[in-house]
Every structure is written in structure tokens, then in C-alpha cells.
């Protein structure tokens, strides 16, 4: 009997089995859900309220902590950028004072100064983009004129430093002799420079930027940030990144710096916070602070000082020797004072504190460059208002859900039966056909396709099945193409490897030849002279020792020349257009050629070092080829930027060549082949246009910002 029931069940069509099972499951689930929904909805409201409150608070804490860390990272990058620029200015100015002390003759134009009768300060004309002033004496003595002439070389560096640090308000130099150089694009600050107080009333040399180094207890001459102070030419408080200017004996000659208004810094701290942005929020619901490693405030909302337990009348500040003295560790409120000490002792800090009977969330993070702390504070009442609104919406929605469930449950029960049956029938039919086609595919027969009828899941499955067949066919074709591409790439790599081996051997021989012909010969002569001097029965004369010294200095010069050729340092200090210009001038001077350089680059190009080195050596290699093969001392080298590429074109009117027959070999064509490969690694191209007897034009293009995958060393 059991066997007969089993047989009967197996004979029932799959569609009937699926339909009956689906109806039974729906009836059971609907009955259970009817009794569970009411209780579940009640529990859901309470649970959702608790979970929502906890989640919002947790999310606020995490978001505020992450925001503080991200702000710290951005400010670290900004302060490092300022430090690099200011330190560079200090180094350049120190070089000038070292040369000035050594009697070096400067050829810069002496600034034209006119004395202002109102404040007894000498100024350059107001039309000059960079302001130069002198207030150290009533007259311009000869040493001051020489110093002004030497410092004129710093004008371009100050302008470029301000351009590179666009957030800074000004770049400037102040010397201990009373010379000042000031560059800003702010017209009000420029005008204020010409209305400085009389030095008899206040001397800028007594201001915070200069006294930062003058009043220090030890001779620690490194980059540093000033304390917040009242600037003499800008409204509000200012901070300045300063670097010392030292002469060859390490004496302080002045300072160079870049100014950042605290108001601008505070705006950057207190913007772009979408989680806490509320148009109805009151002042103090969200604010940000920046304090140094001792707890002193650097940037802060002035209106909230009473909330922080601090008082200060900033309107009394007049000159740059007026320093902001506010320190959170000295707050009148103990909770602020204790929290400030916790922040100073931690890299990251997150806490909830009560200030004036109001709860706040506080997050801080330490800046690696300056050891300062960014502090973000938000009141919890904004979060509580959001929770109350969420509760009202949730209660209303839960009530609607219960009503809608009871109405639609009955409708769905009847409609589902008919839909399920028709769906099962439509589902079974194409499945049978797909099963048959799957067996055909297992036999690697891809000629048949499934019918793509309908837009439901079955239709999508059929289209996906056909797409799979199509891709299997394409895969076979791609496999053939890939094998051919691998073979071609292997040939290219083999040729490039042959060139690299050959090029490495040539480089070694050239270095060996240079060592033998220059350094070895020079050192040999020095050894011979030294040996003769040692074997002589007479004491050495000064002129004999000087001759040996000259020989050794010549050897050192030859070694430095070889090191310069192997690794040009100009690429570390200047952009590629300046480096190429210097290389062409050097080749013209050394070889007697008349290569002409056309530089159409007007702005700084931030190229990766590897690409700069490739372009630099490409110019050297192409000009060497012209000397060897073109038969002409004339060539034109043009550098330009055609977004998004940088373009280098080298053209001569020499012997030319047949490009169609040009093939790489150890003696010809391998240099251009290798150069083309290197440029392609940056996503660029190398184009050769040449005709025998009519010269050659070679154009290299590469993206200014190549993808990381193309970058190489």
C-alpha cells in the first residue's frame, strides 16, 4: 500500500506539486502572521526607538571622531606644505646673506625707494607687485643698499611661494637691519603696508614673527609657528609660519614667513559638517577649536569664549607684539580644564561632557606635523530633537502598517493562488528546454540558442544562457588573439632586453673611459708629483704643494661632473622646462652647437619624478643622435602643454632617415625603440617624421598626470 502511494505521488505533475505546496505554505504563514503581527508591531515600536536612539548617538560619536581625524589629516598636509615653502624661502635667503658676507657681487636691480613723510619709512612705488620697505635708519647707507640689492633676488621666490600656498594671505621677509619685503594679492593689506605706524611708536622687528627667534633661550633655528597675534596690516588675529635667515656664521639676520588669518582657519574648521547641519540650530550647537600642545587656543569662535570659561578683549590688540593668551587648561570651568588636559595627553579623544547644564559630544585628534589638536564639539539636543521626530513618524507608520496588512492579506491570498499556478506552468516549460541545451553545451556544441521570450526571470535566464554561449565562442577567439599578443609582447620584451644589456655595457664602458681619461690621469699626475716630492732631499716648497692641491681639486671637479651627468640634481629643485633649458645651454656651451629652445610652458607642471627624468634624458639622447647622425649643429627643441598631455618636439634639418626601414639593432634604432617603450609606459606616444635629406622631427607626448599603473622608476 505504501508503495502504491509513493508511485501515485511520483506520477503527479511537478506543477501540481509546486502549486499545492505553495498554497499550503501561504495559508500556514498567513495564519501565523495574523496572530504575530499585532504583538510584533508593539514590540517593534519600543525596540526601534531604543535602537534608533542608541544608533544615532553611536553614529554621531563615530562620525565626529572620524571628522576630527580627517580634519587633522588635511591640516597636517596644509601645515607641511607651508613648512616646506617657508623653509625653502629661509634657505634661499640664508644663501644670499652667506654670499653677501663673502663679498659676492650681486647684479640684481636695486629697488627704487621713496621715503614716506608720515611714518618715516622708505617704500618702493605702490605700483610694484612686491612691496619693499626700510625703516632701520633715516638714510640709505651703502651697506643697506648692498643688502637691498642682494635681497632683490628673493622677489621671485616670495611670489612663487605665495602662489603655491594659495590659502596664505602673504609671504614676507623681515631683517634685523629694518628691511621688509611683503607680497600679497589682498588690496587692503597692500594699502595697509604703506600706512604702518612710525617705527618710533612701534617697530615691526619687535613683533611676534621676529621675536619668536630673538627671545628664545637657546639657539634653536628651525621652522616654527608663531603664537596668535594682532597683525599690523590685516584685521583680526594672525598666525605666521616662520623660518630663520642665517648667515654663513649661523647668526640670525632676519626671518621669512607666510601669514594665515585665524578667521580663515576657523572657517575651514567649522564647515562641511552635513550630519550636524541644521538651519534652526543656535550658536554653540556645533563648533570647532584648534589648540596647541600646551592647551593655548589658536582658532576658535570668539562668541563662545564665555561658554569655554575664558575672557579676552581682543579689541585692545593693536600691534604684532600683542599675543593671544587664552589657554583651555586655565578655564574657569573645571570640566573644560580637565577635558583639555585629557586631550593634550591623547592622540585621539572622544567624550561626552556637560557644560552649563547642557550635554555635548567632544572629539579631538592630534596633528602630527605641529602636535596641535583639532577639537570638534556638538550639543546632544540636536540629536534628541531628531529622535523625537523619528518617534512620531514611527508610531504613525506602525499603525498604518497594521491596517494595511489586514486589508491586503486577504486580497493577496486569493490572487496569489492564481498567479502561483500560472507562474509555475511558465517556469517549468523553459526549464526543460534549458536542461536539454545544457547537456548540449557539456558536449561543446554551441550552435543552438534558447528562445528569448518574455522579460521575467526565465527570459533573463534564457538571455543569460545565450550570452554565455556567445561568450564561450568569443573566449575561443580571444584565446587565439591573446596567444598572438603574448607572442608579440615576448618579441618586444626580448628586443628591449637586448637593448638594455647593450646599453648597460655601453654605459659601463663610457664611465670607465671617462674615469681613465680624466680622473685616473689627473690622480696619476698627483701621485707622481707627490712621490717626487716625497723622494726629494729638499723640504717641500709651498708652490709645489699648491700644484698638487690644484691637481686634486681638478680630480674632485671631474668626479662631481660625472656624478652630475649620472643624476642631475636640477630635476629635484626645478620644473622640467627649466631643467631642459639648462641642459640645452650646457650642450651648446660644451659642443659649440646652436640648438634653439622654445619654452611654451607658463605655469608650474607637477610631473612625477620618473616622467621628468625620462623627458630630461630623452632630450639629451635625441640631441646626441643629432650630433652623431644628422650632420648639422642646428636643431629646435619645443616644450608645451596641450591638455591633458605634455609635448616635447625635437626637430633638425639634417640628413634625415627612412622611417619605414628603421629597425632596432645594437648599432642603430635601439635608442628610439627604448625611448618609445619608456614613453608608452606612461601612457604616451613617440612619433617620428623624417625623409632622407630633409631632416627629422620627433614628437613625444605623455599625460601630465599619468595613471599609477603607468608610473615607473
XYZ file of C-alpha atoms in Angstrom:
713
model
C 0.000 0.000 0.000
C 2.851 2.382 0.822
C 4.472 1.545 -2.499
C 1.268 2.419 -4.371
C 1.045 5.824 -2.585
C 4.642 6.544 -3.471
C 4.028 5.686 -7.101
C 0.890 7.815 -7.186
C 2.774 10.827 -5.722
C 5.542 10.480 -8.298
C 3.011 10.489 -11.120
C 1.602 13.854 -10.065
C 2.999 16.611 -12.352
C 5.623 18.916 -10.856
C 3.420 21.948 -11.478
C 0.605 20.482 -9.306
C 3.095 19.620 -6.567
C 4.525 23.149 -6.542
C 1.084 24.764 -6.602
C -0.317 22.640 -3.759
C 2.783 23.161 -1.636
C 2.752 26.921 -2.216
C -0.935 27.271 -1.260
C -0.457 25.260 1.936
C 2.600 27.325 2.920
C 0.764 30.599 2.266
C -2.224 29.529 4.400
C 0.012 28.484 7.273
C 2.152 31.621 7.118
C -0.856 33.925 6.829
C -2.494 32.372 9.897
C 0.696 32.667 11.953
C 1.412 36.193 10.789
C -2.111 37.284 11.678
C -1.535 36.445 15.334
C 2.094 37.597 15.451
C 1.858 40.908 13.612
C -0.076 42.734 16.288
C 2.347 41.806 19.072
C 5.361 42.278 16.834
C 4.343 45.774 15.854
C 4.005 46.746 19.502
C 7.445 45.396 20.317
C 8.860 46.906 17.153
C 7.990 50.442 18.165
C 9.749 50.142 21.504
C 12.746 48.315 20.100
C 13.116 50.692 17.160
C 13.005 53.676 19.483
C 15.759 52.262 21.702
C 17.833 51.104 18.749
C 17.371 54.368 16.889
C 18.439 56.414 19.916
C 21.495 54.233 20.511
C 22.407 54.128 16.838
C 22.126 57.891 16.355
C 24.309 58.558 19.380
C 26.833 55.936 18.297
C 26.830 57.235 14.737
C 27.284 60.791 15.999
C 30.270 59.743 18.116
C 31.868 57.789 15.282
C 31.173 60.488 12.736
C 32.521 63.246 14.959
C 35.667 61.221 15.748
C 36.182 60.414 12.073
C 35.595 64.036 11.154
C 38.228 65.167 13.680
C 40.724 62.646 12.299
C 40.035 63.689 8.701
C 40.355 67.377 9.580
C 43.653 66.630 11.345
C 44.934 64.804 8.263
C 44.017 67.706 5.955
C 45.572 70.278 8.275
C 48.706 68.152 8.557
C 49.025 68.265 4.767
C 48.395 72.014 4.700
C 50.858 72.828 7.500
C 53.526 70.585 5.944
C 53.044 72.444 2.662
C 53.516 75.786 4.445
C 56.532 74.488 6.361
C 58.205 73.295 3.162
C 57.620 76.598 1.362
C 58.744 78.797 4.288
C 61.811 76.646 4.986
C 62.762 76.902 1.318
C 62.473 80.714 1.494
C 64.653 80.743 4.635
C 67.309 78.593 2.954
C 67.408 80.794 -0.137
C 67.648 83.982 1.931
C 70.387 82.408 4.071
C 72.352 81.604 0.908
C 72.103 85.249 -0.136
C 73.438 86.514 3.222
C 76.254 83.966 3.128
C 77.290 85.194 -0.325
C 76.875 88.811 0.795
C 79.236 88.262 3.721
C 81.751 86.628 1.367
C 81.807 89.742 -0.851
C 79.828 88.236 -3.705
C 78.808 90.829 -6.307
C 75.056 90.811 -6.895
C 73.703 92.039 -10.223
C 70.064 92.476 -9.240
C 68.488 95.879 -9.689
C 68.448 97.987 -6.517
C 64.807 98.738 -5.573
C 63.797 102.369 -6.003
C 62.760 103.602 -2.528
C 60.872 106.784 -1.627
C 60.568 107.941 1.958
C 57.064 108.323 3.370
C 56.939 111.553 5.344
C 54.031 110.375 7.519
C 55.711 107.316 9.076
C 59.393 107.933 8.105
C 59.583 104.574 6.252
C 61.203 104.081 2.842
C 58.957 102.318 0.300
C 59.052 101.058 -3.281
C 56.326 102.589 -5.513
C 52.791 101.338 -4.861
C 52.627 100.028 -8.435
C 55.297 97.408 -7.709
C 53.692 93.975 -7.190
C 56.052 93.201 -4.283
C 56.440 95.830 -1.536
C 59.946 96.581 -0.236
C 60.341 98.821 2.824
C 63.205 100.100 5.010
C 62.802 101.708 8.417
C 66.097 100.890 10.111
C 67.559 104.413 9.621
C 66.785 107.835 8.218
C 69.209 107.358 5.305
C 70.024 104.569 2.894
C 73.647 103.753 3.686
C 75.901 101.826 1.304
C 75.631 98.545 3.318
C 71.837 98.851 3.310
C 71.825 99.472 -0.459
C 74.002 96.377 -0.946
C 71.659 94.355 1.266
C 68.618 95.636 -0.655
C 70.281 94.688 -3.947
C 71.076 91.184 -2.664
C 67.572 90.619 -1.278
C 66.062 91.601 -4.644
C 66.864 88.031 -5.701
C 64.195 86.839 -3.222
C 61.322 88.659 -5.005
C 60.554 85.804 -7.384
C 60.786 83.189 -4.611
C 58.310 85.128 -2.443
C 55.840 85.438 -5.320
C 56.102 81.740 -6.184
C 55.768 80.697 -2.531
C 52.551 82.726 -2.169
C 51.268 81.252 -5.440
C 51.946 77.696 -4.263
C 50.280 78.335 -0.870
C 47.034 79.941 -2.040
C 45.452 79.865 1.422
C 48.168 82.081 2.870
C 47.440 85.820 2.869
C 51.041 86.949 2.340
C 54.691 85.895 2.087
C 57.277 88.218 3.642
C 60.821 88.837 4.874
C 61.853 90.955 7.901
C 65.554 91.601 8.558
C 67.254 92.765 11.715
C 68.552 95.797 9.827
C 64.978 97.013 9.232
C 64.351 95.770 5.674
C 60.972 94.272 4.897
C 59.641 92.519 1.802
C 55.936 91.771 1.572
C 53.884 90.094 -1.168
C 50.098 89.750 -1.071
C 47.204 89.867 -3.525
C 44.859 91.497 -1.000
C 44.498 95.205 -1.975
C 43.518 96.265 1.574
C 46.583 94.606 3.074
C 48.801 96.172 0.414
C 47.422 99.607 1.248
C 47.881 98.968 4.961
C 51.587 98.294 4.360
C 52.013 101.912 3.289
C 50.288 103.110 6.490
C 52.368 101.275 9.074
C 52.988 103.054 12.389
C 56.079 105.181 12.803
C 58.979 102.928 13.928
C 59.430 105.309 16.864
C 55.947 104.252 18.051
C 56.223 100.565 17.138
C 58.988 98.726 15.298
C 57.838 95.629 13.369
C 61.062 93.944 14.395
C 59.591 93.783 17.902
C 56.568 91.861 16.622
C 55.857 88.158 17.130
C 57.392 86.812 13.862
C 60.843 88.253 14.651
C 60.831 87.911 18.442
C 59.935 84.225 18.060
C 63.656 83.673 17.385
C 65.219 86.710 19.089
C 63.705 85.963 22.527
C 64.356 82.224 22.505
C 66.507 80.853 25.336
C 68.562 78.551 23.092
C 69.870 78.885 19.547
C 67.210 76.632 18.018
C 66.876 77.895 14.455
C 64.229 75.719 12.877
C 60.831 76.278 11.325
C 58.113 77.146 13.826
C 54.650 78.660 14.111
C 54.125 81.912 15.969
C 51.546 82.343 18.657
C 48.318 84.056 17.534
C 48.948 87.817 17.382
C 47.427 91.045 16.049
C 48.801 91.649 12.562
C 49.926 95.166 11.608
C 48.427 95.144 8.091
C 45.431 92.785 8.354
C 42.338 92.954 10.564
C 41.922 90.304 13.233
C 44.390 87.780 14.582
C 47.117 86.136 12.554
C 49.450 83.144 12.726
C 52.701 83.012 10.811
C 54.895 80.084 9.840
C 58.433 81.467 10.161
C 61.916 80.232 9.288
C 65.191 81.929 10.279
C 67.580 83.666 7.882
C 71.163 82.874 8.923
C 74.472 83.999 7.525
C 77.480 81.754 6.981
C 78.426 82.019 10.668
C 74.983 80.977 11.916
C 73.990 84.482 13.047
C 70.323 85.412 12.793
C 69.861 88.045 10.068
C 66.089 88.011 9.879
C 63.043 85.818 9.297
C 60.870 84.795 6.384
C 57.286 83.701 6.796
C 53.770 83.140 5.457
C 50.669 84.585 7.177
C 47.365 82.764 7.809
C 44.449 84.757 9.328
C 42.806 82.872 12.177
C 39.377 83.775 10.794
C 40.090 81.829 7.603
C 41.452 78.912 9.587
C 38.304 78.836 11.765
C 36.038 78.840 8.703
C 37.858 75.775 7.390
C 37.419 74.051 10.749
C 33.696 74.811 11.032
C 32.372 73.993 7.564
C 31.127 70.927 5.684
C 29.515 69.054 8.549
C 26.323 67.612 6.962
C 25.407 65.395 9.937
C 25.064 68.399 12.234
C 23.922 70.998 9.727
C 20.631 72.436 10.974
C 19.342 75.811 9.744
C 17.483 76.259 13.053
C 20.500 75.431 15.242
C 21.628 78.058 17.721
C 25.141 79.405 18.134
C 27.108 76.855 20.131
C 25.166 73.781 18.951
C 28.213 72.875 16.874
C 31.656 74.499 16.965
C 35.332 73.688 16.421
C 38.587 74.618 18.152
C 42.274 74.383 17.337
C 44.709 74.431 20.264
C 48.450 73.917 20.547
C 50.396 71.290 22.518
C 50.156 73.403 25.719
C 46.405 73.980 25.558
C 46.586 77.524 24.142
C 43.769 78.401 21.729
C 44.789 79.046 18.133
C 41.472 79.132 16.279
C 38.067 79.409 17.968
C 34.637 81.118 17.797
C 35.051 84.377 19.702
C 31.360 84.479 20.668
C 31.691 81.192 22.595
C 34.551 82.209 24.905
C 32.178 82.561 27.922
C 30.934 79.007 27.268
C 34.559 77.821 27.477
C 35.136 79.693 30.742
C 37.535 82.229 29.176
C 37.535 86.026 28.798
C 39.582 88.212 26.477
C 39.010 91.646 24.926
C 40.592 91.180 21.510
C 39.697 94.736 20.503
C 42.525 96.024 22.699
C 45.156 94.392 20.444
C 46.981 96.953 18.259
C 50.321 95.642 17.028
C 52.096 92.377 16.279
C 53.539 92.182 19.800
C 50.018 91.694 21.198
C 49.781 87.916 21.734
C 46.603 85.908 22.353
C 46.970 84.447 25.896
C 43.920 82.122 26.036
C 44.572 78.611 27.433
C 41.902 75.934 27.966
C 43.879 74.394 30.830
C 43.220 77.654 32.723
C 39.453 77.717 32.131
C 37.207 78.828 34.983
C 35.107 75.722 34.381
C 36.728 72.618 35.856
C 35.168 70.278 33.281
C 36.778 72.291 30.447
C 40.126 72.411 32.249
C 40.122 68.624 32.911
C 38.979 67.779 29.375
C 41.730 69.966 27.899
C 44.355 68.034 29.864
C 42.910 64.711 28.667
C 43.070 65.943 25.070
C 46.716 67.003 25.433
C 47.679 63.545 26.719
C 45.984 61.581 23.906
C 46.350 61.271 20.155
C 42.571 60.852 19.760
C 39.968 61.651 22.395
C 36.177 61.151 22.471
C 33.936 62.063 25.405
C 30.542 63.397 26.463
C 30.624 66.330 28.884
C 28.178 68.746 30.479
C 28.770 72.494 30.142
C 26.326 74.940 31.747
C 23.712 72.175 32.202
C 23.888 71.156 28.548
C 25.347 67.884 27.239
C 27.960 67.973 24.464
C 29.810 65.361 22.403
C 33.511 66.188 22.031
C 36.043 64.578 19.654
C 39.670 65.553 19.122
C 42.692 64.387 17.118
C 46.350 65.381 17.247
C 48.142 66.855 14.208
C 51.387 65.022 13.518
C 53.213 67.998 11.998
C 52.592 70.573 14.739
C 51.466 68.455 17.732
C 48.349 70.651 17.894
C 44.838 69.318 18.499
C 41.650 69.747 16.451
C 38.567 69.698 18.725
C 35.004 69.306 17.396
C 32.035 69.822 19.768
C 28.308 69.216 19.133
C 25.400 69.558 21.542
C 23.249 66.464 22.095
C 19.983 68.381 21.993
C 20.057 68.393 18.190
C 20.230 64.605 18.301
C 17.349 64.398 20.802
C 15.141 66.598 18.605
C 15.812 64.226 15.713
C 14.868 61.235 17.888
C 11.518 62.809 18.953
C 10.580 63.448 15.333
C 11.531 59.884 14.439
C 9.288 58.518 17.226
C 6.220 60.369 15.938
C 6.764 59.208 12.377
C 7.382 55.638 13.548
C 4.175 55.446 15.619
C 2.099 56.697 12.713
C 3.729 54.306 10.269
C 3.280 51.256 12.532
C -0.458 51.961 12.862
C -0.802 52.214 9.087
C 1.174 49.029 8.608
C -1.211 47.043 10.844
C -4.286 48.282 8.984
C -2.822 47.723 5.563
C -1.624 44.251 6.486
C -5.118 43.060 7.427
C -6.660 44.517 4.255
C -4.098 43.285 1.793
C -3.515 39.893 3.385
C -6.918 38.607 2.269
C -6.575 40.046 -1.234
C -3.098 38.625 -1.693
C -4.202 35.183 -0.500
C -6.671 34.763 -3.372
C -4.652 36.478 -6.058
C -1.520 34.564 -5.130
C -3.127 31.194 -5.873
C -3.863 32.072 -9.489
C -0.550 33.844 -10.009
C 1.437 30.980 -8.496
C -0.184 28.371 -10.733
C 0.335 30.314 -13.975
C 3.862 31.205 -12.962
C 4.732 27.592 -12.219
C 3.488 26.486 -15.649
C 5.520 29.190 -17.392
C 8.512 28.385 -15.206
C 8.582 24.639 -15.878
C 8.376 24.821 -19.698
C 11.562 26.799 -20.432
C 13.425 24.956 -17.682
C 13.008 21.721 -19.567
C 14.403 23.322 -22.709
C 17.328 24.868 -20.816
C 18.127 21.487 -19.320
C 18.357 19.981 -22.801
C 20.609 22.815 -24.054
C 22.851 22.430 -21.002
C 23.538 18.846 -21.986
C 24.469 20.078 -25.494
C 26.914 22.615 -24.052
C 28.548 19.903 -21.944
C 29.294 18.244 -25.296
C 30.899 21.561 -26.508
C 28.124 22.191 -29.016
C 27.404 25.941 -29.111
C 25.208 26.180 -32.220
C 21.777 26.167 -30.515
C 20.226 29.005 -28.555
C 17.407 29.255 -26.035
C 14.281 31.213 -27.062
C 14.357 34.689 -25.517
C 10.627 35.088 -24.866
C 9.369 37.353 -22.101
C 11.120 39.802 -19.802
C 10.763 37.920 -16.498
C 13.421 35.897 -14.707
C 13.025 32.993 -17.121
C 13.552 35.347 -20.055
C 16.563 36.824 -18.316
C 17.882 33.328 -17.666
C 17.461 32.471 -21.342
C 19.255 35.633 -22.424
C 21.987 34.977 -19.888
C 22.264 31.429 -21.206
C 22.595 32.702 -24.775
C 25.072 35.316 -23.611
C 27.088 32.543 -22.003
C 27.147 30.661 -25.304
C 28.197 33.834 -27.115
C 30.950 34.490 -24.607
C 32.194 30.933 -24.857
C 32.508 31.479 -28.600
C 34.243 34.804 -28.035
C 36.505 33.197 -25.459
C 37.795 30.812 -28.073
C 38.549 33.746 -30.390
C 40.130 35.817 -27.603
C 42.305 32.889 -26.643
C 43.759 32.833 -30.148
C 44.225 36.624 -30.175
C 45.753 36.548 -26.689
C 48.276 33.924 -27.730
C 49.287 36.106 -30.688
C 49.531 39.204 -28.417
C 51.695 37.307 -25.918
C 53.981 36.224 -28.720
C 54.266 39.821 -29.963
C 54.888 41.104 -26.430
C 57.544 38.466 -25.881
C 59.318 39.677 -29.037
C 59.145 43.275 -27.809
C 60.499 42.328 -24.391
C 63.290 40.314 -25.993
C 64.329 43.272 -28.155
C 64.114 45.671 -25.209
C 66.188 43.306 -23.070
C 68.843 43.133 -25.791
C 68.969 46.911 -25.865
C 69.146 47.193 -22.090
C 72.053 44.736 -21.969
C 73.780 46.588 -24.789
C 73.004 49.995 -23.254
C 74.264 48.899 -19.842
C 77.534 47.672 -21.358
C 77.962 50.910 -23.332
C 77.258 52.939 -20.175
C 79.872 50.959 -18.241
C 82.443 51.448 -20.982
C 81.696 55.181 -21.161
C 82.090 55.539 -17.367
C 85.302 53.500 -17.463
C 86.631 55.599 -20.347
C 85.737 58.839 -18.576
C 87.405 57.626 -15.376
C 90.521 56.561 -17.272
C 90.782 59.680 -19.442
C 90.049 62.208 -16.719
C 90.063 61.180 -13.054
C 92.674 58.393 -13.306
C 95.022 60.556 -15.390
C 94.630 63.507 -13.031
C 95.104 61.397 -9.893
C 98.078 59.649 -11.516
C 99.709 63.001 -12.136
C 99.008 63.984 -8.498
C 100.529 60.706 -7.225
C 103.590 61.224 -9.406
C 104.077 64.777 -8.117
C 103.596 63.608 -4.520
C 106.062 60.748 -4.971
C 108.685 63.113 -6.439
C 108.139 65.489 -3.558
C 108.475 62.688 -1.002
C 111.675 61.341 -2.596
C 113.262 64.766 -2.823
C 116.009 65.610 -0.341
C 114.750 69.168 -0.091
C 111.806 70.291 2.044
C 108.623 70.863 0.002
C 108.014 74.400 -1.166
C 104.553 75.978 -0.918
C 104.263 76.303 -4.703
C 104.876 72.538 -5.065
C 102.124 71.759 -2.541
C 99.786 74.197 -4.293
C 100.360 72.432 -7.616
C 99.409 69.092 -6.031
C 96.357 70.746 -4.429
C 95.265 72.089 -7.841
C 95.602 68.602 -9.338
C 93.482 67.042 -6.560
C 90.828 69.798 -6.893
C 90.707 69.135 -10.635
C 90.103 65.416 -9.930
C 87.309 66.284 -7.491
C 85.760 68.576 -10.115
C 85.902 65.795 -12.732
C 84.271 63.317 -10.319
C 81.486 65.799 -9.484
C 80.909 66.380 -13.211
C 80.468 62.627 -13.744
C 78.075 62.396 -10.761
C 76.060 65.319 -12.167
C 75.734 63.533 -15.522
C 74.559 60.312 -13.831
C 71.958 62.000 -11.589
C 71.190 65.658 -12.471
C 70.192 67.452 -9.214
C 68.417 70.188 -11.184
C 65.409 67.857 -11.525
C 64.919 67.909 -7.730
C 64.801 71.713 -7.463
C 63.132 72.926 -10.671
C 60.356 72.060 -13.088
C 61.071 70.138 -16.278
C 61.011 73.242 -18.523
C 63.805 74.899 -16.523
C 65.828 71.659 -16.387
C 65.601 71.135 -20.168
C 66.621 74.748 -20.797
C 69.678 74.342 -18.589
C 70.613 71.078 -20.352
C 70.429 72.684 -23.805
C 72.552 75.647 -22.692
C 75.131 73.228 -21.275
C 75.270 71.190 -24.523
C 75.572 74.354 -26.659
C 78.412 75.623 -24.493
C 80.205 72.268 -24.438
C 79.736 71.148 -28.050
C 79.594 74.516 -29.825
C 76.121 73.752 -31.206
C 73.328 76.293 -31.746
C 70.313 74.378 -30.525
C 67.297 76.655 -30.057
C 64.910 76.096 -27.132
C 61.245 77.216 -27.324
C 59.562 77.027 -23.907
C 55.787 77.486 -24.154
C 55.126 76.359 -20.576
C 53.793 79.235 -18.468
C 52.721 77.500 -15.274
C 54.342 75.002 -12.934
C 53.926 71.382 -14.115
C 53.730 68.883 -11.215
C 55.166 65.900 -13.095
C 56.177 62.644 -11.363
C 59.944 62.443 -10.919
C 60.174 59.348 -13.148
C 58.476 61.174 -16.060
C 60.652 64.290 -15.539
C 63.774 62.109 -15.658
C 62.562 60.308 -18.814
C 61.877 63.607 -20.664
C 65.189 65.092 -19.500
C 67.180 62.095 -20.721
C 65.117 61.937 -23.900
C 66.307 65.461 -24.823
C 69.897 64.511 -24.068
C 69.631 61.287 -26.112
C 67.910 62.938 -29.097
C 70.444 65.792 -29.219
C 73.267 63.230 -29.035
C 71.708 61.431 -32.028
C 71.602 64.728 -33.958
C 75.308 65.311 -33.266
C 76.199 61.775 -34.400
C 73.927 61.251 -37.391
C 72.178 64.454 -38.559
C 75.312 66.318 -39.702
C 74.051 69.692 -38.527
C 74.712 71.850 -35.443
C 71.208 73.323 -35.609
C 68.031 71.963 -34.039
C 64.855 73.269 -32.446
C 63.526 71.903 -29.166
C 59.983 72.910 -28.203
C 58.174 72.138 -24.918
C 54.456 72.846 -24.488
C 51.377 71.649 -22.628
C 48.364 70.535 -24.651
C 45.856 69.294 -22.092
C 45.965 66.652 -20.874
C 49.448 65.984 -22.288
C 52.901 67.499 -22.125
C 54.531 67.611 -25.577
C 58.254 67.581 -26.361
C 59.262 68.132 -30.003
C 62.838 67.901 -31.341
C 63.357 68.904 -34.992
C 66.512 69.197 -37.132
C 67.218 69.890 -40.794
C 69.973 67.309 -41.118
C 70.432 64.079 -43.047
C 67.099 62.546 -42.092
C 66.299 58.821 -42.401
C 63.851 56.341 -43.857
C 61.392 55.684 -41.052
C 59.787 52.713 -42.837
C 63.044 50.760 -42.847
C 64.056 51.774 -39.306
C 64.510 48.638 -37.223
C 66.112 48.319 -33.790
C 69.617 46.930 -33.687
C 72.605 47.272 -31.414
C 74.110 49.924 -33.658
C 71.040 51.802 -34.908
C 67.471 52.424 -33.850
C 67.590 50.816 -30.423
C 67.694 54.185 -28.608
C 64.480 55.382 -30.262
C 62.901 51.970 -29.684
C 63.753 52.046 -25.963
C 62.582 55.657 -25.670
C 59.268 54.725 -27.303
C 58.840 51.855 -24.843
C 59.544 54.126 -21.863
C 57.082 56.774 -23.055
C 54.411 54.123 -23.647
C 54.809 53.023 -20.026
C 53.488 56.480 -19.050
C 50.535 56.192 -21.456
C 52.280 58.405 -24.049
C 53.443 58.107 -27.639
C 56.565 58.742 -29.743
C 56.081 59.872 -33.356
C 58.918 60.081 -35.904
C 58.541 62.134 -39.091
C 61.577 62.031 -41.362
C 62.658 61.932 -45.002
C 66.237 61.249 -46.171
C 67.954 64.583 -46.823
C 65.100 66.667 -45.373
C 65.647 66.425 -41.630
C 63.838 64.659 -38.789
C 61.053 65.639 -36.399
C 60.396 63.569 -33.256
C 57.349 64.281 -31.074
C 56.905 62.828 -27.586
C 53.610 63.175 -25.720
C 52.708 61.918 -22.247
C 49.858 62.642 -19.816
C 50.704 65.334 -17.258
C 49.117 63.146 -14.568
C 49.803 59.566 -15.687
C 47.908 56.719 -14.061
C 49.728 54.950 -11.325
C 49.830 51.808 -13.398
C 51.976 53.624 -15.950
C 54.385 55.100 -13.444
C 57.837 53.590 -13.379
C 61.137 54.324 -11.860
